[in-house]
Coordinates of C-alpha atoms and ligand atoms in Angstrom, one line a residue:
M4 CA 92.8 66.0 112.6
Q5 CA 91.0 67.2 109.4
V6 CA 88.0 65.0 108.5
E7 CA 85.9 65.1 105.3
R8 CA 82.7 67.0 106.2
K9 CA 80.6 65.4 103.5
I10 CA 79.0 61.9 103.8
C11 CA 78.6 60.1 100.5
F12 CA 77.3 56.7 99.4
P13 CA 80.1 54.2 98.9
K14 CA 80.8 53.1 95.4
G15 CA 79.6 49.6 94.5
R16 CA 77.7 48.7 97.7
K17 CA 74.9 49.9 99.9
L18 CA 75.3 52.6 102.5
R19 CA 75.3 51.1 106.0
I20 CA 73.8 53.2 108.8
M21 CA 73.8 51.9 112.4
Q22 CA 71.4 53.2 114.9
V23 CA 72.6 53.0 118.5
S24 CA 70.0 54.0 121.0
D25 CA 69.7 54.5 124.7
V26 CA 73.3 53.7 125.6
Q27 CA 72.5 55.4 128.9
D28 CA 75.6 54.7 130.9
M29 CA 77.8 56.7 133.2
H30 CA 81.4 57.8 133.9
F31 CA 81.9 54.2 135.1
V32 CA 80.5 51.8 132.5
R33 CA 79.0 48.4 132.2
R34 CA 81.6 46.4 130.3
A35 CA 79.2 44.1 128.4
M36 CA 77.7 47.1 126.6
V37 CA 81.1 48.5 125.6
E38 CA 82.1 45.0 124.3
M39 CA 78.8 44.6 122.5
L40 CA 79.1 47.9 120.7
E41 CA 82.8 47.5 119.8
C42 CA 81.9 44.1 118.4
A43 CA 79.0 45.6 116.4
Y44 CA 81.2 48.3 114.9
D45 CA 83.8 45.7 113.8
A46 CA 81.4 43.1 112.6
L47 CA 78.8 45.3 110.8
R48 CA 81.2 48.0 109.6
P49 CA 78.8 51.0 109.5
D50 CA 79.5 54.0 107.3
L51 CA 77.6 56.2 109.7
I52 CA 76.4 55.8 113.3
V53 CA 73.3 57.6 114.6
L54 CA 73.0 57.9 118.4
T55 CA 69.4 58.4 119.1
G56 CA 69.3 59.8 122.6
D57 CA 69.8 58.8 126.2
N58 CA 73.4 58.6 125.0
I59 CA 74.4 58.9 128.7
H60 CA 72.7 58.5 132.0
G61 CA 72.6 62.2 132.4
N62 CA 70.7 62.3 135.6
H63 CA 73.2 60.2 137.5
L64 CA 76.3 62.0 136.8
D65 CA 76.3 63.5 140.3
E66 CA 77.0 60.1 141.8
N67 CA 80.2 58.2 142.5
R68 CA 80.7 54.4 142.8
L69 CA 79.9 54.5 146.5
G70 CA 76.6 56.3 146.0
M71 CA 77.6 59.7 147.5
K72 CA 76.3 62.7 145.5
T73 CA 77.7 66.0 144.5
D74 CA 76.2 69.3 143.4
D75 CA 79.5 70.6 142.2
F76 CA 79.0 71.7 138.5
S77 CA 82.6 71.1 137.6
V78 CA 82.5 67.5 138.9
I79 CA 79.2 66.8 137.0
L80 CA 80.7 68.3 133.8
R81 CA 83.8 66.2 134.3
N82 CA 81.7 63.1 134.8
M83 CA 79.7 63.9 131.7
T84 CA 82.9 64.3 129.6
S85 CA 84.0 60.9 130.9
A86 CA 80.7 59.2 130.3
L87 CA 80.6 60.5 126.7
Y88 CA 84.2 59.4 126.2
H89 CA 83.2 55.8 126.9
V90 CA 80.6 56.0 124.2
L91 CA 82.3 58.1 121.6
A92 CA 86.0 57.1 121.8
P93 CA 85.3 53.6 120.3
I94 CA 83.6 55.2 117.4
E95 CA 86.2 57.9 116.9
K96 CA 89.0 55.4 117.2
R97 CA 87.5 53.5 114.2
G98 CA 87.1 56.7 112.2
I99 CA 83.4 56.3 111.8
P100 CA 81.3 59.4 111.2
F101 CA 78.5 59.8 113.8
C102 CA 75.7 62.2 114.6
M103 CA 73.3 62.4 117.6
I104 CA 70.2 63.6 119.1
F105 CA 69.4 64.0 122.8
G106 CA 67.0 62.0 124.9
N107 CA 65.3 62.7 128.1
H108 CA 68.1 61.3 130.2
D109 CA 70.9 63.4 128.5
D110 CA 69.1 66.4 129.6
L111 CA 68.3 65.8 133.3
N112 CA 71.3 67.7 134.8
P113 CA 72.6 71.2 135.2
V114 CA 74.7 71.1 132.0
T115 CA 72.8 72.8 129.1
K116 CA 72.1 71.0 125.9
Q117 CA 74.4 73.5 124.1
E118 CA 77.3 72.9 126.6
Q119 CA 76.8 69.1 126.1
A120 CA 76.7 69.5 122.3
D121 CA 80.0 71.3 122.5
L122 CA 81.5 68.2 124.2
Y123 CA 80.5 66.2 121.1
K124 CA 82.0 68.7 118.8
D125 CA 85.4 67.9 120.3
Y126 CA 85.3 64.6 118.4
P127 CA 86.5 65.1 114.8
H128 CA 84.2 62.4 113.4
F129 CA 81.0 64.0 114.9
F130 CA 78.8 65.3 112.0
G131 CA 75.8 67.4 111.7
L132 CA 76.3 70.2 114.1
N133 CA 79.7 70.9 112.6
S134 CA 78.3 71.3 109.1
D135 CA 77.2 74.5 107.3
E136 CA 73.6 73.2 107.0
P137 CA 71.0 75.4 108.6
Q138 CA 69.9 74.0 112.0
L139 CA 67.1 74.9 114.4
D140 CA 69.1 74.2 117.6
C141 CA 71.8 71.9 118.9
D142 CA 69.9 68.7 118.3
T143 CA 67.4 69.6 115.5
Y144 CA 69.3 69.5 112.2
N145 CA 69.6 67.4 109.1
V146 CA 72.5 65.4 107.7
P147 CA 72.5 65.3 103.8
I148 CA 74.0 62.2 102.2
Y149 CA 75.5 62.7 98.8
G150 CA 75.7 60.2 95.9
S151 CA 78.9 58.3 95.3
D152 CA 80.1 61.0 92.9
G153 CA 79.8 63.5 95.7
E154 CA 77.7 65.9 93.6
K155 CA 74.1 65.5 94.5
I156 CA 72.1 64.9 97.7
V157 CA 70.6 61.5 97.3
F158 CA 69.4 60.8 100.9
N159 CA 68.9 62.7 104.1
L160 CA 68.6 62.3 107.8
W161 CA 66.3 64.4 109.9
M162 CA 67.4 64.7 113.5
L163 CA 64.7 66.0 115.8
D164 CA 64.8 66.9 119.4
S165 CA 62.0 65.3 121.4
A166 CA 63.4 65.7 124.9
G167 CA 61.4 68.8 125.6
K168 CA 62.8 71.3 128.0
D169 CA 66.4 72.0 129.2
D170 CA 66.0 73.4 132.7
G171 CA 68.1 70.9 134.7
T172 CA 65.1 69.6 136.6
G173 CA 64.2 66.0 137.0
S174 CA 60.8 66.3 135.3
G175 CA 60.4 66.5 131.6
F176 CA 57.6 67.3 129.2
E177 CA 58.6 65.4 126.1
Y178 CA 57.5 66.5 122.6
V179 CA 58.7 67.6 119.2
K180 CA 58.4 71.4 119.3
P181 CA 56.0 73.2 116.9
E182 CA 59.0 75.3 115.7
A183 CA 60.9 72.0 114.9
I184 CA 58.0 70.9 112.7
E185 CA 57.9 74.3 111.0
W186 CA 61.7 74.1 110.5
Y187 CA 61.3 70.6 109.0
R188 CA 58.8 71.9 106.5
R189 CA 61.1 74.7 105.4
R190 CA 64.2 72.6 105.1
S191 CA 62.3 69.8 103.4
D192 CA 61.0 72.4 100.8
A193 CA 64.5 73.7 100.3
L194 CA 65.9 70.1 99.8
R195 CA 63.1 69.4 97.3
A196 CA 63.8 72.6 95.4
Q197 CA 67.5 71.6 95.2
N198 CA 66.4 68.1 93.9
G199 CA 64.5 69.4 90.9
G200 CA 61.2 69.5 92.7
E201 CA 61.3 65.8 93.9
P202 CA 61.3 65.0 97.6
V203 CA 64.7 63.7 99.0
P204 CA 64.1 60.3 100.6
S205 CA 64.9 60.6 104.3
L206 CA 64.9 58.8 107.6
M207 CA 63.6 60.9 110.5
F208 CA 65.1 60.1 113.9
Q209 CA 63.7 61.2 117.3
H210 CA 64.2 59.8 120.7
V211 CA 60.7 59.6 122.1
P212 CA 57.9 57.9 120.0
V213 CA 55.0 59.9 118.7
P214 CA 51.8 59.5 120.8
Q215 CA 50.0 57.7 117.9
I216 CA 52.2 54.6 118.4
T217 CA 50.0 53.5 121.4
E218 CA 47.2 52.7 118.8
L219 CA 49.2 49.6 118.0
F220 CA 48.7 48.2 121.6
I221 CA 45.5 46.3 122.3
P222 CA 44.1 45.0 125.6
C223 CA 44.8 41.3 126.4
G224 CA 44.4 38.8 129.2
E225 CA 46.5 38.8 132.3
D226 CA 48.1 35.5 131.3
D227 CA 48.6 36.3 127.6
P228 CA 52.1 35.2 126.8
N229 CA 52.5 38.3 124.6
A230 CA 51.4 40.8 127.2
V231 CA 54.0 43.5 127.9
K232 CA 56.2 42.9 130.9
W233 CA 56.3 46.7 131.8
R234 CA 52.8 48.1 131.8
G235 CA 51.5 51.6 131.3
A236 CA 50.0 54.1 133.7
D237 CA 46.7 52.2 134.0
G238 CA 48.4 49.0 135.1
L239 CA 46.4 46.9 132.6
P240 CA 47.8 44.2 130.3
Y241 CA 48.3 45.1 126.7
K242 CA 50.1 43.5 123.8
L243 CA 51.4 44.6 120.4
D244 CA 48.8 44.1 117.7
Q245 CA 50.6 41.7 115.4
E246 CA 48.1 42.5 112.6
R247 CA 49.5 46.0 112.4
A248 CA 53.1 45.7 113.5
D249 CA 56.0 43.4 112.7
G250 CA 58.2 42.6 115.7
Y251 CA 57.7 42.4 119.5
A252 CA 57.1 44.7 122.5
D253 CA 57.9 44.0 126.1
E254 CA 56.7 47.4 127.4
Y255 CA 53.8 49.7 127.0
P256 CA 55.2 52.6 125.0
D257 CA 56.2 55.8 126.8
V258 CA 55.5 58.5 124.2
C259 CA 55.6 62.3 123.6
D260 CA 53.2 64.2 125.8
A261 CA 51.9 66.2 122.8
D262 CA 51.8 66.2 119.0
F263 CA 51.8 69.4 117.0
G264 CA 50.9 68.0 113.6
Q265 CA 54.1 66.1 112.9
L266 CA 52.5 63.2 111.0
D267 CA 50.5 65.6 108.9
A268 CA 53.7 67.5 108.1
I269 CA 55.4 64.2 107.1
R270 CA 52.5 63.1 104.9
A271 CA 52.4 66.5 103.2
Q272 CA 56.1 66.7 102.6
G273 CA 56.3 63.1 101.3
D274 CA 60.0 62.7 102.0
V275 CA 60.2 60.5 105.1
C276 CA 60.8 56.8 104.3
A277 CA 60.5 56.0 108.0
L278 CA 60.1 57.8 111.4
V279 CA 62.5 56.1 113.8
F280 CA 62.4 56.0 117.6
G281 CA 64.4 54.9 120.6
H282 CA 63.5 55.4 124.3
D283 CA 61.4 52.3 124.8
H284 CA 64.3 49.9 125.5
A285 CA 62.4 46.6 125.3
N286 CA 60.4 47.2 122.1
N287 CA 61.5 46.2 118.6
F288 CA 59.0 46.5 115.7
T289 CA 58.1 48.2 112.4
C290 CA 54.7 49.3 111.3
N291 CA 52.8 51.6 109.0
L292 CA 50.5 53.9 110.9
D293 CA 48.2 56.2 108.9
G294 CA 50.5 56.2 105.9
V295 CA 53.7 56.8 107.8
H296 CA 56.2 54.0 108.1
M297 CA 57.6 53.8 111.7
I298 CA 60.4 51.9 113.3
Q299 CA 61.0 51.2 117.0
T300 CA 64.5 50.4 118.0
P301 CA 65.4 48.8 121.3
G302 CA 68.1 50.2 123.7
A303 CA 71.7 49.2 124.1
S304 CA 72.0 50.1 127.8
F305 CA 73.0 47.5 130.4
R306 CA 72.7 50.0 133.2
S307 CA 69.0 50.6 132.6
Y308 CA 66.1 48.1 132.1
G309 CA 66.2 45.8 129.1
T310 CA 66.1 42.2 127.9
A311 CA 68.5 39.8 126.4
R312 CA 66.6 39.7 123.1
A313 CA 66.4 43.5 122.9
R314 CA 69.8 44.9 123.8
G315 CA 71.6 45.6 120.6
V316 CA 71.7 47.9 117.5
R317 CA 69.7 48.5 114.4
M318 CA 71.1 48.6 110.9
F319 CA 69.8 50.3 107.8
E320 CA 71.2 49.3 104.4
I321 CA 70.4 51.8 101.6
D322 CA 70.9 51.4 97.9
E323 CA 71.9 54.6 96.2
N324 CA 69.9 53.7 93.1
D325 CA 66.7 52.8 95.1
P326 CA 66.9 54.7 98.3
W327 CA 63.2 54.6 99.1
H328 CA 63.3 50.8 99.6
F329 CA 66.0 50.3 102.3
E330 CA 66.5 47.2 104.4
T331 CA 66.5 47.3 108.2
Y332 CA 67.2 44.7 110.9
T333 CA 68.4 44.6 114.5
V334 CA 71.3 42.6 115.9
S335 CA 71.2 41.7 119.6
Y336 CA 74.0 41.2 122.2
Y337 CA 73.9 37.4 121.8
D338 CA 73.8 37.7 118.0
L339 CA 77.0 39.6 118.2
M340 CA 78.8 38.0 121.2
G341 CA 77.7 34.4 120.8
K342 CA 76.5 32.2 123.7
S343 CA 79.8 31.3 125.2
L344 CA 80.3 31.0 128.9
R345 CA 82.3 34.2 128.8
S346 CA 79.6 36.2 127.0
R347 CA 76.9 34.8 129.4
F348 CA 79.0 35.7 132.4
S349 CA 79.7 39.2 131.1
F350 CA 76.0 39.7 130.5
F351 CA 75.2 38.5 134.0
M352 CA 77.8 40.8 135.5
S353 CA 76.5 43.9 133.6
A354 CA 72.8 43.7 133.0
D355 CA 70.5 45.8 135.2
E356 CA 68.0 43.0 135.8
Y357 CA 70.8 40.9 137.5
D358 CA 71.7 43.5 140.1
Y359 CA 69.8 41.7 142.8
K360 CA 71.0 38.2 141.8
R361 CA 74.6 39.5 141.6
A362 CA 74.3 40.9 145.1
V363 CA 72.9 37.6 146.4
T364 CA 75.5 35.5 144.6
F365 CA 78.5 37.6 145.8
G366 CA 77.0 38.0 149.3
A367 CA 76.6 34.2 149.6
A368 CA 80.1 33.6 148.2
A369 CA 81.5 36.1 150.7
A370 CA 79.6 34.6 153.6
A371 CA 80.7 31.1 152.6
A372 CA 84.3 32.2 152.4
L373 CA 84.1 33.8 155.9
L374 CA 82.4 30.7 157.4
G375 CA 85.0 28.5 155.8
G376 CA 87.9 30.7 157.1
A377 CA 86.3 30.7 160.6
A378 CA 85.9 26.9 160.5
I379 CA 89.6 26.4 159.5
T380 CA 90.8 28.8 162.3
V381 CA 88.7 27.1 165.0
K382 CA 90.0 23.7 163.8
H383 CA 93.5 24.9 163.9
L384 CA 93.1 26.3 167.5
I385 CA 91.5 23.1 168.8
R386 CA 94.5 21.1 167.4
R387 CA 97.0 23.5 169.0
K388 CA 95.2 23.1 172.4
R389 CA 95.5 19.3 172.2
Ligands
LIG408 FE1 64.6 57.9 127.0

């Protein structure tokens, strides 16, 4: 299938970009998430989808349903192919262009990032790595977006790897590499030169937030209703500073282990409208930190931790004639699926936080069925004896 390799603004309306983050599922998926994403694609009709890491639960691909593990590389690769299919096939089926970066969970397995990127390239609507644009590595690249006439680059996406190393171990050191920042400066200069000396407005996506984001979290009392549910390493209660950020946070942020001058580079280049993160599944806010607009997007995963208000997707709507001033908003599972009995049941059956309650519910139901069956049998035997 031959697909147009250039993304352009649509004529007569805004460009719709959907960010889908932390899908983080396996070769056997949680149905509620698939239903939610399919509903999002159909209801919100994105022109482009950006997968911002932890696109699969890469460190659990060695498991099967019954919990047994394998170290057979070919089985892990097959499971990865299947896990990616569950995420990518609904996008491909709808003919929506998409691009991706990796997160820490994509990487924690014996398959290299390049081998994994090659699996994405099998999908005709996958963009970015299939283009002729210079790239640093298999998840550090940019996606230019042309005007509706297809002539000039009007907008741009920076896609930065923040997942650190690629050595197949279970421990990660997460950061945006110094060479990635240098590459960004060079490409940004090149785009500016092509644009008559003016910076090209851009969104910069990376999986793990920059360390500076923790400045937005302030100590609070143990019983503060806005205290995060998932605390940081010090175990103390914090909350999002509502004076400096717009949105909510249910977890203390997990951030890059090091910063190599990324924010300085962004300020100097002057082309980033917003720096956009995933990784912290339960946080959803926007802020301006030291002159850089930042956006935290919650996760979509039902297999990993999350909340009912957070699980969902983020939209960006960008006007070709005023690309610096875009709109952004998130849409949650219940926004998309409604609060019917069916959607609530599907949520209960899929969400990670209900694992224990599901086990208790089904265990109790099975025990009741067994007891009921035994009682009927005993009654029947007594009757026969009489
Ligand atoms: Fe992550």
